[in-house]
PDB file of C-alpha atoms in Angstrom:
ATOM      1  CA  UNK A   4      82.696  87.784 125.244  1.00 71.00           C
ATOM      2  CA  UNK A   5      84.364  90.363 122.866  1.00 72.00           C
ATOM      3  CA  UNK A   6      83.478  88.377 119.641  1.00 68.00           C
ATOM      4  CA  UNK A   7      79.701  88.279 120.492  1.00 74.00           C
ATOM      5  CA  UNK A   8      79.766  92.004 121.260  1.00 77.00           C
ATOM      6  CA  UNK A   9      81.353  92.682 117.896  1.00 75.00           C
ATOM      7  CA  UNK A  10      78.701  90.510 116.134  1.00 76.00           C
ATOM      8  CA  UNK A  11      75.830  92.205 117.924  1.00 80.00           C
ATOM      9  CA  UNK A  12      77.367  95.769 117.066  1.00 80.00           C
ATOM     10  CA  UNK A  13      77.670  94.869 113.548  1.00 81.00           C
ATOM     11  CA  UNK A  14      74.196  93.472 113.396  1.00 83.00           C
ATOM     12  CA  UNK A  15      72.744  96.604 115.013  1.00 85.00           C
ATOM     13  CA  UNK A  16      74.783  98.724 112.437  1.00 87.00           C
ATOM     14  CA  UNK A  17      73.504  96.580 109.613  1.00 87.00           C
ATOM     15  CA  UNK A  18      69.884  97.068 110.802  1.00 89.00           C
ATOM     16  CA  UNK A  19      70.283 100.733 111.146  1.00 90.00           C
ATOM     17  CA  UNK A  20      71.792 101.190 107.710  1.00 91.00           C
ATOM     18  CA  UNK A  21      69.052  99.113 106.133  1.00 91.00           C
ATOM     19  CA  UNK A  22      66.395 101.258 108.066  1.00 93.00           C
ATOM     20  CA  UNK A  23      68.286 104.342 106.833  1.00 95.00           C
ATOM     21  CA  UNK A  24      67.804 103.379 103.271  1.00 94.00           C
ATOM     22  CA  UNK A  25      64.143 102.822 103.705  1.00 95.00           C
ATOM     23  CA  UNK A  26      63.821 106.230 105.329  1.00 96.00           C
ATOM     24  CA  UNK A  27      65.578 107.933 102.396  1.00 96.00           C
ATOM     25  CA  UNK A  28      63.344 106.162  99.895  1.00 95.00           C
ATOM     26  CA  UNK A  29      60.152 107.068 101.745  1.00 96.00           C
ATOM     27  CA  UNK A  30      61.380 110.840 102.253  1.00 96.00           C
ATOM     28  CA  UNK A  31      62.040 111.017  98.445  1.00 94.00           C
ATOM     29  CA  UNK A  32      58.602 109.603  97.720  1.00 95.00           C
ATOM     30  CA  UNK A  33      56.903 112.177 100.055  1.00 95.00           C
ATOM     31  CA  UNK A  34      58.706 115.038  97.969  1.00 93.00           C
ATOM     32  CA  UNK A  35      57.403 113.591  94.710  1.00 91.00           C
ATOM     33  CA  UNK A  36      53.948 113.319  96.033  1.00 91.00           C
ATOM     34  CA  UNK A  37      54.195 117.136  96.985  1.00 88.00           C
ATOM     35  CA  UNK A  38      55.293 117.847  93.362  1.00 86.00           C
ATOM     36  CA  UNK A  39      52.440 115.918  91.911  1.00 85.00           C
ATOM     37  CA  UNK A  40      49.825 117.240  94.194  1.00 84.00           C
ATOM     38  CA  UNK A  41      50.790 120.497  96.116  1.00 83.00           C
ATOM     39  CA  UNK A  42      47.275 120.830  97.622  1.00 83.00           C
ATOM     40  CA  UNK A  43      47.060 122.105 101.159  1.00 87.00           C
ATOM     41  CA  UNK A  44      45.663 118.590 102.298  1.00 90.00           C
ATOM     42  CA  UNK A  45      48.632 116.598 100.692  1.00 90.00           C
ATOM     43  CA  UNK A  46      51.078 119.342 102.008  1.00 91.00           C
ATOM     44  CA  UNK A  47      49.886 118.686 105.554  1.00 93.00           C
ATOM     45  CA  UNK A  48      50.073 114.886 104.974  1.00 95.00           C
ATOM     46  CA  UNK A  49      53.512 115.156 103.584  1.00 94.00           C
ATOM     47  CA  UNK A  50      54.867 117.430 106.283  1.00 94.00           C
ATOM     48  CA  UNK A  51      53.771 114.995 108.886  1.00 96.00           C
ATOM     49  CA  UNK A  52      55.242 112.074 107.075  1.00 96.00           C
ATOM     50  CA  UNK A  53      58.503 113.872 106.512  1.00 96.00           C
ATOM     51  CA  UNK A  54      58.728 114.885 110.185  1.00 96.00           C
ATOM     52  CA  UNK A  55      58.323 111.402 111.314  1.00 97.00           C
ATOM     53  CA  UNK A  56      60.748 110.084 108.848  1.00 96.00           C
ATOM     54  CA  UNK A  57      63.350 112.719 109.663  1.00 95.00           C
ATOM     55  CA  UNK A  58      63.045 111.792 113.306  1.00 96.00           C
ATOM     56  CA  UNK A  59      63.542 108.055 112.660  1.00 96.00           C
ATOM     57  CA  UNK A  60      66.521 108.746 110.251  1.00 95.00           C
ATOM     58  CA  UNK A  61      68.133 110.841 112.946  1.00 94.00           C
ATOM     59  CA  UNK A  62      67.765 107.847 115.467  1.00 93.00           C
ATOM     60  CA  UNK A  63      69.310 105.587 112.893  1.00 92.00           C
ATOM     61  CA  UNK A  64      72.221 107.916 112.478  1.00 93.00           C
ATOM     62  CA  UNK A  65      72.739 108.142 116.204  1.00 92.00           C
ATOM     63  CA  UNK A  66      72.951 104.473 116.413  1.00 88.00           C
ATOM     64  CA  UNK A  67      75.245 104.282 113.541  1.00 89.00           C
ATOM     65  CA  UNK A  68      77.642 106.834 114.951  1.00 89.00           C
ATOM     66  CA  UNK A  69      77.455 105.717 118.671  1.00 86.00           C
ATOM     67  CA  UNK A  70      78.988 102.288 118.062  1.00 77.00           C
ATOM     68  CA  UNK A  71      80.876 102.843 114.864  1.00 81.00           C
ATOM     69  CA  UNK A  72      84.111 101.043 114.600  1.00 84.00           C
ATOM     70  CA  UNK A  73      87.102 102.906 113.434  1.00 86.00           C
ATOM     71  CA  UNK A  74      87.155 101.045 110.075  1.00 86.00           C
ATOM     72  CA  UNK A  75      83.859 102.478 109.081  1.00 88.00           C
ATOM     73  CA  UNK A  76      83.880 105.705 111.087  1.00 91.00           C
ATOM     74  CA  UNK A  77      84.835 107.937 108.108  1.00 94.00           C
ATOM     75  CA  UNK A  78      82.044 106.492 105.881  1.00 94.00           C
ATOM     76  CA  UNK A  79      79.455 106.879 108.718  1.00 94.00           C
ATOM     77  CA  UNK A  80      80.584 110.459 109.045  1.00 95.00           C
ATOM     78  CA  UNK A  81      80.195 111.028 105.287  1.00 96.00           C
ATOM     79  CA  UNK A  82      76.650 109.505 105.575  1.00 96.00           C
ATOM     80  CA  UNK A  83      75.828 111.920 108.445  1.00 96.00           C
ATOM     81  CA  UNK A  84      77.162 114.979 106.373  1.00 97.00           C
ATOM     82  CA  UNK A  85      75.209 113.733 103.246  1.00 97.00           C
ATOM     83  CA  UNK A  86      71.987 113.206 105.303  1.00 97.00           C
ATOM     84  CA  UNK A  87      72.371 116.786 106.688  1.00 96.00           C
ATOM     85  CA  UNK A  88      72.536 118.128 103.195  1.00 97.00           C
ATOM     86  CA  UNK A  89      69.629 116.038 101.949  1.00 97.00           C
ATOM     87  CA  UNK A  90      67.387 116.986 104.963  1.00 96.00           C
ATOM     88  CA  UNK A  91      68.156 120.615 104.116  1.00 96.00           C
ATOM     89  CA  UNK A  92      67.022 120.010 100.523  1.00 95.00           C
ATOM     90  CA  UNK A  93      63.797 118.219 101.764  1.00 95.00           C
ATOM     91  CA  UNK A  94      63.083 121.226 103.843  1.00 94.00           C
ATOM     92  CA  UNK A  95      63.461 123.447 100.727  1.00 93.00           C
ATOM     93  CA  UNK A  96      60.863 121.285  98.925  1.00 93.00           C
ATOM     94  CA  UNK A  97      58.425 121.759 101.861  1.00 93.00           C
ATOM     95  CA  UNK A  98      58.999 125.435 101.761  1.00 92.00           C
ATOM     96  CA  UNK A  99      58.399 125.618  98.002  1.00 89.00           C
ATOM     97  CA  UNK A 100      55.213 123.550  98.304  1.00 89.00           C
ATOM     98  CA  UNK A 101      54.035 125.813 101.228  1.00 88.00           C
ATOM     99  CA  UNK A 102      54.569 128.777  99.251  1.00 85.00           C
ATOM    100  CA  UNK A 103      52.966 127.522  96.127  1.00 80.00           C
ATOM    101  CA  UNK A 104      50.288 125.254  97.550  1.00 71.00           C
ATOM    102  CA  UNK A 105      47.642 128.000  96.900  1.00 66.00           C
ATOM    103  CA  UNK A 106      48.418 127.856  93.168  1.00 61.00           C
ATOM    104  CA  UNK A 107      47.471 124.342  92.943  1.00 52.00           C
ATOM    105  CA  UNK A 108      46.192 124.552  89.386  1.00 57.00           C
ATOM    106  CA  UNK A 109      49.205 126.391  87.948  1.00 63.00           C
ATOM    107  CA  UNK A 110      51.903 124.190  86.148  1.00 73.00           C
ATOM    108  CA  UNK A 111      54.569 126.621  87.229  1.00 75.00           C
ATOM    109  CA  UNK A 112      53.945 125.932  90.819  1.00 75.00           C
ATOM    110  CA  UNK A 113      54.403 122.147  90.139  1.00 80.00           C
ATOM    111  CA  UNK A 114      57.571 122.833  88.111  1.00 84.00           C
ATOM    112  CA  UNK A 115      59.125 124.896  90.887  1.00 85.00           C
ATOM    113  CA  UNK A 116      58.358 122.044  93.425  1.00 88.00           C
ATOM    114  CA  UNK A 117      59.603 119.462  90.979  1.00 89.00           C
ATOM    115  CA  UNK A 118      62.912 121.355  90.623  1.00 89.00           C
ATOM    116  CA  UNK A 119      63.504 121.198  94.347  1.00 90.00           C
ATOM    117  CA  UNK A 120      62.526 117.584  94.408  1.00 92.00           C
ATOM    118  CA  UNK A 121      65.063 116.900  91.556  1.00 92.00           C
ATOM    119  CA  UNK A 122      67.800 118.523  93.486  1.00 91.00           C
ATOM    120  CA  UNK A 123      66.989 116.368  96.444  1.00 93.00           C
ATOM    121  CA  UNK A 124      66.821 113.222  94.335  1.00 93.00           C
ATOM    122  CA  UNK A 125      70.374 113.596  93.532  1.00 93.00           C
ATOM    123  CA  UNK A 126      71.466 113.985  97.077  1.00 95.00           C
ATOM    124  CA  UNK A 127      69.203 111.103  98.100  1.00 95.00           C
ATOM    125  CA  UNK A 128      70.771 108.902  95.484  1.00 95.00           C
ATOM    126  CA  UNK A 129      74.378 109.738  96.677  1.00 95.00           C
ATOM    127  CA  UNK A 130      73.221 109.216 100.293  1.00 96.00           C
ATOM    128  CA  UNK A 131      71.513 105.842  99.489  1.00 95.00           C
ATOM    129  CA  UNK A 132      74.860 104.794  97.583  1.00 96.00           C
ATOM    130  CA  UNK A 133      76.827 105.370 100.636  1.00 96.00           C
ATOM    131  CA  UNK A 134      74.456 103.699 103.043  1.00 95.00           C
ATOM    132  CA  UNK A 135      74.633 100.628 100.684  1.00 94.00           C
ATOM    133  CA  UNK A 136      78.347 100.716 100.795  1.00 94.00           C
ATOM    134  CA  UNK A 137      78.071 100.807 104.591  1.00 94.00           C
ATOM    135  CA  UNK A 138      75.694  97.805 104.565  1.00 91.00           C
ATOM    136  CA  UNK A 139      78.165  95.710 102.299  1.00 92.00           C
ATOM    137  CA  UNK A 140      81.003  96.495 104.649  1.00 90.00           C
ATOM    138  CA  UNK A 141      79.115  95.566 107.658  1.00 89.00           C
ATOM    139  CA  UNK A 142      77.869  92.412 106.088  1.00 88.00           C
ATOM    140  CA  UNK A 143      81.470  91.717 105.216  1.00 88.00           C
ATOM    141  CA  UNK A 144      82.595  92.255 108.840  1.00 84.00           C
ATOM    142  CA  UNK A 145      79.802  89.999 110.146  1.00 84.00           C
ATOM    143  CA  UNK A 146      80.834  87.225 107.632  1.00 87.00           C
ATOM    144  CA  UNK A 147      84.542  87.520 108.720  1.00 84.00           C
ATOM    145  CA  UNK A 148      83.670  87.360 112.423  1.00 81.00           C
ATOM    146  CA  UNK A 149      81.460  84.230 111.838  1.00 82.00           C
ATOM    147  CA  UNK A 150      84.276  82.585 109.712  1.00 86.00           C
ATOM    148  CA  UNK A 151      86.896  83.528 112.588  1.00 81.00           C
ATOM    149  CA  UNK A 152      84.494  82.001 115.117  1.00 78.00           C
ATOM    150  CA  UNK A 153      83.843  78.872 113.067  1.00 81.00           C
ATOM    151  CA  UNK A 154      87.677  78.360 112.625  1.00 84.00           C
ATOM    152  CA  UNK A 155      88.373  78.930 116.308  1.00 78.00           C
ATOM    153  CA  UNK A 156      85.604  76.644 117.503  1.00 76.00           C
ATOM    154  CA  UNK A 157      86.340  74.157 114.786  1.00 72.00           C
ATOM    155  CA  UNK A 158      89.878  73.989 115.901  1.00 58.00           C
ATOM    156  CA  UNK A 159      89.051  73.485 119.397  1.00 59.00           C
ATOM    157  CA  UNK A 160      86.523  70.704 118.623  1.00 55.00           C
ATOM    158  CA  UNK A 161      89.267  68.969 116.476  1.00 53.00           C
ATOM    159  CA  UNK A 162      91.790  69.090 119.505  1.00 54.00           C
ATOM    160  CA  UNK A 163      89.079  67.582 121.736  1.00 54.00           C
ATOM    161  CA  UNK A 164      88.517  64.742 119.103  1.00 55.00           C
ATOM    162  CA  UNK A 165      92.243  63.949 118.919  1.00 53.00           C
ATOM    163  CA  UNK A 166      92.917  64.395 122.611  1.00 52.00           C
TER     164      UNK A 166
END
């Protein structure tokens, strides 16, 4: 029935939003790892991790946008746009690390990478705040639907008892 479909869609949305938050945290962690250790070995590991996380984040965003209800569509589009800006910033961090990875011992190399990471950090913070807002809205929608169902089924049960 329609109520079950809406609950399933909201639950999928909530799960995708929570996963998205985890991917953002892990992407930001990978960036900071590069700033701490821009060695070629760490760069290769970070590149692989970032690639996997970006793909997983894109999948979550696709799930969010595919089934987005009108009431949350604008926020989801904002999250998609913010993620795009954040992904570009992560790419800049990777480029800086690639350009400077041969200069491992130099503090200036780390400082340049850290500057890119700090820019990404601000974008990641805004993105995570909006994903959290989406999670709260989705949780509220699930709670409302559950309440509505309980009232509907409770009323039916009361009718049966009195009849």
